[in-house]
mmCIF file of N, CA and C in Angstrom:
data_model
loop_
_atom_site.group_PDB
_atom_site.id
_atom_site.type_symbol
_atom_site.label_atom_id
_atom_site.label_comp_id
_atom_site.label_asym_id
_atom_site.label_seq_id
_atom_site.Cartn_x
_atom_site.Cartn_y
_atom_site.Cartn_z
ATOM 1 N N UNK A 197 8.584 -4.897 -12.536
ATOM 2 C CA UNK A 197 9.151 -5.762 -11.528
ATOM 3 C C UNK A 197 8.098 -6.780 -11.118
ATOM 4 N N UNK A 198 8.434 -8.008 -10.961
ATOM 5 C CA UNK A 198 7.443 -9.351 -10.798
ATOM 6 C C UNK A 198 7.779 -9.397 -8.799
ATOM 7 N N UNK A 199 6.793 -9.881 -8.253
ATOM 8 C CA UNK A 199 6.513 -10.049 -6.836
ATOM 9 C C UNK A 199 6.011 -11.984 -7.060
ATOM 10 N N UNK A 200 6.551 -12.354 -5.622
ATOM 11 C CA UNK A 200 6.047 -13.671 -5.520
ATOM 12 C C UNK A 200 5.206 -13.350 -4.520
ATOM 13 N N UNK A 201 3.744 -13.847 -4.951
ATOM 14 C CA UNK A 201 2.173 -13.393 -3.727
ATOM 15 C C UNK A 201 1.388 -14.761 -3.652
ATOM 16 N N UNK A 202 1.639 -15.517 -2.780
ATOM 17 C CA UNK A 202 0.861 -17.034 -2.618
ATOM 18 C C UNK A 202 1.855 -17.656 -3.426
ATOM 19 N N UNK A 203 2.738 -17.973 -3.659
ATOM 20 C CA UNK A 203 3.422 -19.063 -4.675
ATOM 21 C C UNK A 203 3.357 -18.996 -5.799
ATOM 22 N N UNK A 204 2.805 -17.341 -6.461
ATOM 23 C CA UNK A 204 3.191 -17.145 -8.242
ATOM 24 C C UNK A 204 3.322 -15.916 -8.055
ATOM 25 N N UNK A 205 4.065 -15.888 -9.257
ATOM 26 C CA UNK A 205 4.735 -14.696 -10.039
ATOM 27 C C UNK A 205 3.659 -13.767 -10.648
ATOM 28 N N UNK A 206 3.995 -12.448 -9.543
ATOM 29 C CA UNK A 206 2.984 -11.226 -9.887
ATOM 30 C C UNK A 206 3.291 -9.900 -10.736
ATOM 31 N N UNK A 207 2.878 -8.930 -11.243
ATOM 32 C CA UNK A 207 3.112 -8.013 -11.940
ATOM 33 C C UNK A 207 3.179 -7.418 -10.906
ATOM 34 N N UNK A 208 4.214 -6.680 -10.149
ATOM 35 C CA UNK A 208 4.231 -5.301 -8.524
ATOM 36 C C UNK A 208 3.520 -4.505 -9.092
ATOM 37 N N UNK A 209 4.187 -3.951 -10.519
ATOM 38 C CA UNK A 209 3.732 -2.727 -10.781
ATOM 39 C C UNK A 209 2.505 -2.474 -11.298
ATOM 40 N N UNK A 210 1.864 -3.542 -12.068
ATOM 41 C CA UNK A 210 0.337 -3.192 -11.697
ATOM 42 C C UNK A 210 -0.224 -3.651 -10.860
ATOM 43 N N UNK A 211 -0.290 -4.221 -9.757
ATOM 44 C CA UNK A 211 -0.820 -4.128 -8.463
ATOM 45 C C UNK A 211 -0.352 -2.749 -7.746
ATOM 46 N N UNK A 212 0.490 -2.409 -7.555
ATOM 47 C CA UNK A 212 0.524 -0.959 -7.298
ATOM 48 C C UNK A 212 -0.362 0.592 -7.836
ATOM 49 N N UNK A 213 -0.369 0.103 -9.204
ATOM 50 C CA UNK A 213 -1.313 1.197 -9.891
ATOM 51 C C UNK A 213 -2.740 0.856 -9.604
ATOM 52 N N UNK A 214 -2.926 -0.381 -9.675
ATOM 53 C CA UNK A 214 -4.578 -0.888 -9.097
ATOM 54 C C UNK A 214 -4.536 -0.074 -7.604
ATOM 55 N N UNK A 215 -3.655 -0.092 -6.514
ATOM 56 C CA UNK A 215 -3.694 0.089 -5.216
ATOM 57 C C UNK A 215 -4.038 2.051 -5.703
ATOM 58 N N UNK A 216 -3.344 2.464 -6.559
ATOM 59 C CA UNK A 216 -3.263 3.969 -7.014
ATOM 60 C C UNK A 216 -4.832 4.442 -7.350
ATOM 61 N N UNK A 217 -4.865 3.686 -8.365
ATOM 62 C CA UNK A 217 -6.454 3.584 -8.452
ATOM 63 C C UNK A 217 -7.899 3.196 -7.283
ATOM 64 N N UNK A 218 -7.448 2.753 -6.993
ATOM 65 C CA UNK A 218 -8.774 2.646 -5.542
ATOM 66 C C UNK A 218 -8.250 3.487 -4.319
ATOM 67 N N UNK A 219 -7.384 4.070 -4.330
ATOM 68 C CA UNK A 219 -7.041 5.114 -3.353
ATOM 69 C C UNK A 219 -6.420 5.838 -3.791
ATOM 70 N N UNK A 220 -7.421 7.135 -4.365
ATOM 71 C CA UNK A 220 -6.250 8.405 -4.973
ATOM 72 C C UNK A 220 -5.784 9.350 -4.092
ATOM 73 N N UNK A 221 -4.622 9.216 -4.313
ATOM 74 C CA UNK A 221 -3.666 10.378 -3.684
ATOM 75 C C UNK A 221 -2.685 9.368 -3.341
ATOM 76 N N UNK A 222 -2.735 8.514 -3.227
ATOM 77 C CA UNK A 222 -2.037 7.465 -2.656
ATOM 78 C C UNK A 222 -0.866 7.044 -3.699
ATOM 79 N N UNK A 223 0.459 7.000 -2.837
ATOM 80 C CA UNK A 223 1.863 6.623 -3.752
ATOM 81 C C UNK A 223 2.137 4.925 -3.175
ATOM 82 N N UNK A 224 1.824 4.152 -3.803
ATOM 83 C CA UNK A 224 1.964 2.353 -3.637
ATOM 84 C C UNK A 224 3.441 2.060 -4.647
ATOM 85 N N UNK A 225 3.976 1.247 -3.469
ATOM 86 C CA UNK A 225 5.524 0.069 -4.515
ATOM 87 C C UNK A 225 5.550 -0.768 -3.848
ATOM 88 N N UNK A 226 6.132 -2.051 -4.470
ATOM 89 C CA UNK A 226 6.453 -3.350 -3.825
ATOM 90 C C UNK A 226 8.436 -2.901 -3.612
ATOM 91 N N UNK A 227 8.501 -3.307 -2.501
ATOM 92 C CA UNK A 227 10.042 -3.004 -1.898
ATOM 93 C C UNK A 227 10.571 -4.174 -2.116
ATOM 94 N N UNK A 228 11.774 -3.863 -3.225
ATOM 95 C CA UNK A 228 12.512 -5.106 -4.072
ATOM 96 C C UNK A 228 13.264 -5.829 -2.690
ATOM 97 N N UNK A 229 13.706 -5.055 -1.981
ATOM 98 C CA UNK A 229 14.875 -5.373 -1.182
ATOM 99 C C UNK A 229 14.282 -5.870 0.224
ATOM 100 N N UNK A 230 13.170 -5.440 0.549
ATOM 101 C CA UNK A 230 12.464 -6.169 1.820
ATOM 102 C C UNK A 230 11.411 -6.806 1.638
ATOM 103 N N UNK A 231 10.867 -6.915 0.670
ATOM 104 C CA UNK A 231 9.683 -7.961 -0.577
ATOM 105 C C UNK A 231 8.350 -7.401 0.247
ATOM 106 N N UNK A 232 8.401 -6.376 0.961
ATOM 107 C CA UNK A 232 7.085 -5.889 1.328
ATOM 108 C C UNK A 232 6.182 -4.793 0.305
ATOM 109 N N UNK A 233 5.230 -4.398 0.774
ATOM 110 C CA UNK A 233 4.142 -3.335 0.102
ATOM 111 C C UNK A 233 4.168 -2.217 0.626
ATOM 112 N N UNK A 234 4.233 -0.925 0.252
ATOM 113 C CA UNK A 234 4.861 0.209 0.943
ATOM 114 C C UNK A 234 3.370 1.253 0.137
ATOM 115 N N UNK A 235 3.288 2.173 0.657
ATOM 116 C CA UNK A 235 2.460 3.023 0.592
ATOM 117 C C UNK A 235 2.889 4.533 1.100
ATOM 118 N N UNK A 236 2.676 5.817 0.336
ATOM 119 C CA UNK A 236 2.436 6.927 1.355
ATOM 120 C C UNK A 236 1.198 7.424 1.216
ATOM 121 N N UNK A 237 0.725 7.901 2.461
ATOM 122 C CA UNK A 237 -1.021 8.076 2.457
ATOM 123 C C UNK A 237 -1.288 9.362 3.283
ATOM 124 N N UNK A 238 -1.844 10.174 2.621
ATOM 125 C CA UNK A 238 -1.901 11.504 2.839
ATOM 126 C C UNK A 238 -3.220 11.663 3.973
ATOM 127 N N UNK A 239 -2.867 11.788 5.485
ATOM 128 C CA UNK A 239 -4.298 11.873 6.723
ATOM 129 C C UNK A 239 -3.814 13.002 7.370
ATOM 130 N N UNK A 240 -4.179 14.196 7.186
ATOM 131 C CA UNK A 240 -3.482 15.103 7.711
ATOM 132 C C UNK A 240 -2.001 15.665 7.688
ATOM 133 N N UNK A 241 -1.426 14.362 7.389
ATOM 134 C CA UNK A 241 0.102 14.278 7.039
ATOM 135 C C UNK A 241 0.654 12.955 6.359
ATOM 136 N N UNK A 242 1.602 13.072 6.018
ATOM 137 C CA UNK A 242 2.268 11.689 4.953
ATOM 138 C C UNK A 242 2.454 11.053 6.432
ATOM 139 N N UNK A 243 1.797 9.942 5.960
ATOM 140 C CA UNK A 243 2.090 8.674 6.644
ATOM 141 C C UNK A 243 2.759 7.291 5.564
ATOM 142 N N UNK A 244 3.721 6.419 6.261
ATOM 143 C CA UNK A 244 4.532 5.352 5.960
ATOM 144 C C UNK A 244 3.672 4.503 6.153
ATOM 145 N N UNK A 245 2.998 3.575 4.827
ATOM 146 C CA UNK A 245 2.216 2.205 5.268
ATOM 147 C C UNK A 245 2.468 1.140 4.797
ATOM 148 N N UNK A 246 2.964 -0.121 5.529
ATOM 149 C CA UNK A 246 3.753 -1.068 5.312
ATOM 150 C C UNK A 246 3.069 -2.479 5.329
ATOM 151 N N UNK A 247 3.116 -3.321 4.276
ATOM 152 C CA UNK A 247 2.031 -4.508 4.904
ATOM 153 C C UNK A 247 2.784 -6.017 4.351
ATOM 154 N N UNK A 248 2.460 -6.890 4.320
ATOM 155 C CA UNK A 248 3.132 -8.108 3.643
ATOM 156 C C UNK A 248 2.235 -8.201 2.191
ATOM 157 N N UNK A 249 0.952 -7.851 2.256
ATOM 158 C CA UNK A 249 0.506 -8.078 0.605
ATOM 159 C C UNK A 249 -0.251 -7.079 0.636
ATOM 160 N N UNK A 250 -0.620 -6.713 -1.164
ATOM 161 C CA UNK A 250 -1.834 -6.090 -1.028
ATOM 162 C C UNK A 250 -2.693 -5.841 -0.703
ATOM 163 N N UNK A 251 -3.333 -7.335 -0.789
ATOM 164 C CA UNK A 251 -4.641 -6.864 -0.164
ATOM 165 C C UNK A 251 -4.980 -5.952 1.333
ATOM 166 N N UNK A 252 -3.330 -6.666 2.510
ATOM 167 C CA UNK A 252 -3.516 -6.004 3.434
ATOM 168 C C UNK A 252 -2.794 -4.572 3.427
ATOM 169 N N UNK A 253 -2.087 -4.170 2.552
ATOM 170 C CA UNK A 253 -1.981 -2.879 2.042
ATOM 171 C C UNK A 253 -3.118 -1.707 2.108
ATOM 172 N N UNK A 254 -3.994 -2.557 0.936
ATOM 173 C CA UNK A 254 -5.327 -2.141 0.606
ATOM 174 C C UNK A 254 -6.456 -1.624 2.661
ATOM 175 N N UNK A 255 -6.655 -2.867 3.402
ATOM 176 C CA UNK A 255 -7.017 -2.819 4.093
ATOM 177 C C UNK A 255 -6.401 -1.700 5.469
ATOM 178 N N UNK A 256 -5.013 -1.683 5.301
ATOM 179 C CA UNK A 256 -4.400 -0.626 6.141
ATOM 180 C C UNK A 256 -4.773 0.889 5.624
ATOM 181 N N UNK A 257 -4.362 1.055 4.342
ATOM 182 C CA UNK A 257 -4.693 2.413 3.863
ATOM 183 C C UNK A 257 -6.304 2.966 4.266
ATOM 184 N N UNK A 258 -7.251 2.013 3.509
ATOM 185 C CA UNK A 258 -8.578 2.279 4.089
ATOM 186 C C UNK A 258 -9.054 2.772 5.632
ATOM 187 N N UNK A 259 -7.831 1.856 6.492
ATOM 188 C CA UNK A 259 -8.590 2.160 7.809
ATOM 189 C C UNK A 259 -7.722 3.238 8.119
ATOM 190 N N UNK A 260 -6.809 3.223 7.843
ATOM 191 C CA UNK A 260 -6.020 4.949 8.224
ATOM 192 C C UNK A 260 -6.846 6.123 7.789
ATOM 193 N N UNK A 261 -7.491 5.994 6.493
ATOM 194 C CA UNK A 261 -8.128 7.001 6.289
ATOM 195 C C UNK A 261 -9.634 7.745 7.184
ATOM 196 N N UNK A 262 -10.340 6.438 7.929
ATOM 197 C CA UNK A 262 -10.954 6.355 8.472
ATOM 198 C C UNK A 262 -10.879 6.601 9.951
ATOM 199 N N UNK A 263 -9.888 6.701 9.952
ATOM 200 C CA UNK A 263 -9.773 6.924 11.494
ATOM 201 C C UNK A 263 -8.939 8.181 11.686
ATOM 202 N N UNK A 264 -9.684 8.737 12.942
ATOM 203 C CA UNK A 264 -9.117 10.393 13.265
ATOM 204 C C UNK A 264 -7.879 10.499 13.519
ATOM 205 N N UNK A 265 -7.466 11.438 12.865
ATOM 206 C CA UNK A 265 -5.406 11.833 13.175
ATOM 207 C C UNK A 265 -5.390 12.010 14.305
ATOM 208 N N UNK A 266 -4.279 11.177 14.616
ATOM 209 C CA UNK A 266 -3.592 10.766 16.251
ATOM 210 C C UNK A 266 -3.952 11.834 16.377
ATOM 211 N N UNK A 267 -3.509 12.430 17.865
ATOM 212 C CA UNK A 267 -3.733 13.942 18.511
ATOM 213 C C UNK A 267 -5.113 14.251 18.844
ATOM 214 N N UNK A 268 -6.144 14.149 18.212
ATOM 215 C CA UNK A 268 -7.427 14.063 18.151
ATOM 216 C C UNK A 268 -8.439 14.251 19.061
#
């Protein structure tokens, strides 16, 4: 599936496996139907992570991981 990211035509699905690859454990897709970046990210519990692009995909997952599970 192709994504439009800055005004060209992207490969989703390997930007997703790149996102797989720098964060393992991590399940990444581009959402055909709401054109966002979706993530589940394992911090104590599956968390839903939602962003407009990768890169800030990338940057959400990182800091979730980094930071202490709510409750805390």
């Amino acid at each position: 599936m192709n994504a439009v990211l800055n005004g060209r035509e992207v490969d989703a699905a390997a930007l997703c496996k790149e996102i797989e690859r720098r964060c393992p454990g991590v399940m990444a897709w581009f959402g055909s139907y709401t054109f966002h970046w979706w993530a589940m990210v394992w911090v104590g519990r599956w968390r839903l992570v939602e962003a407009s692009t990768p890169r800030e995909l990338l940057t959400k997952i990182q800091a979730g991981r980094s930071a202490p599970p709510a409750g805390r």
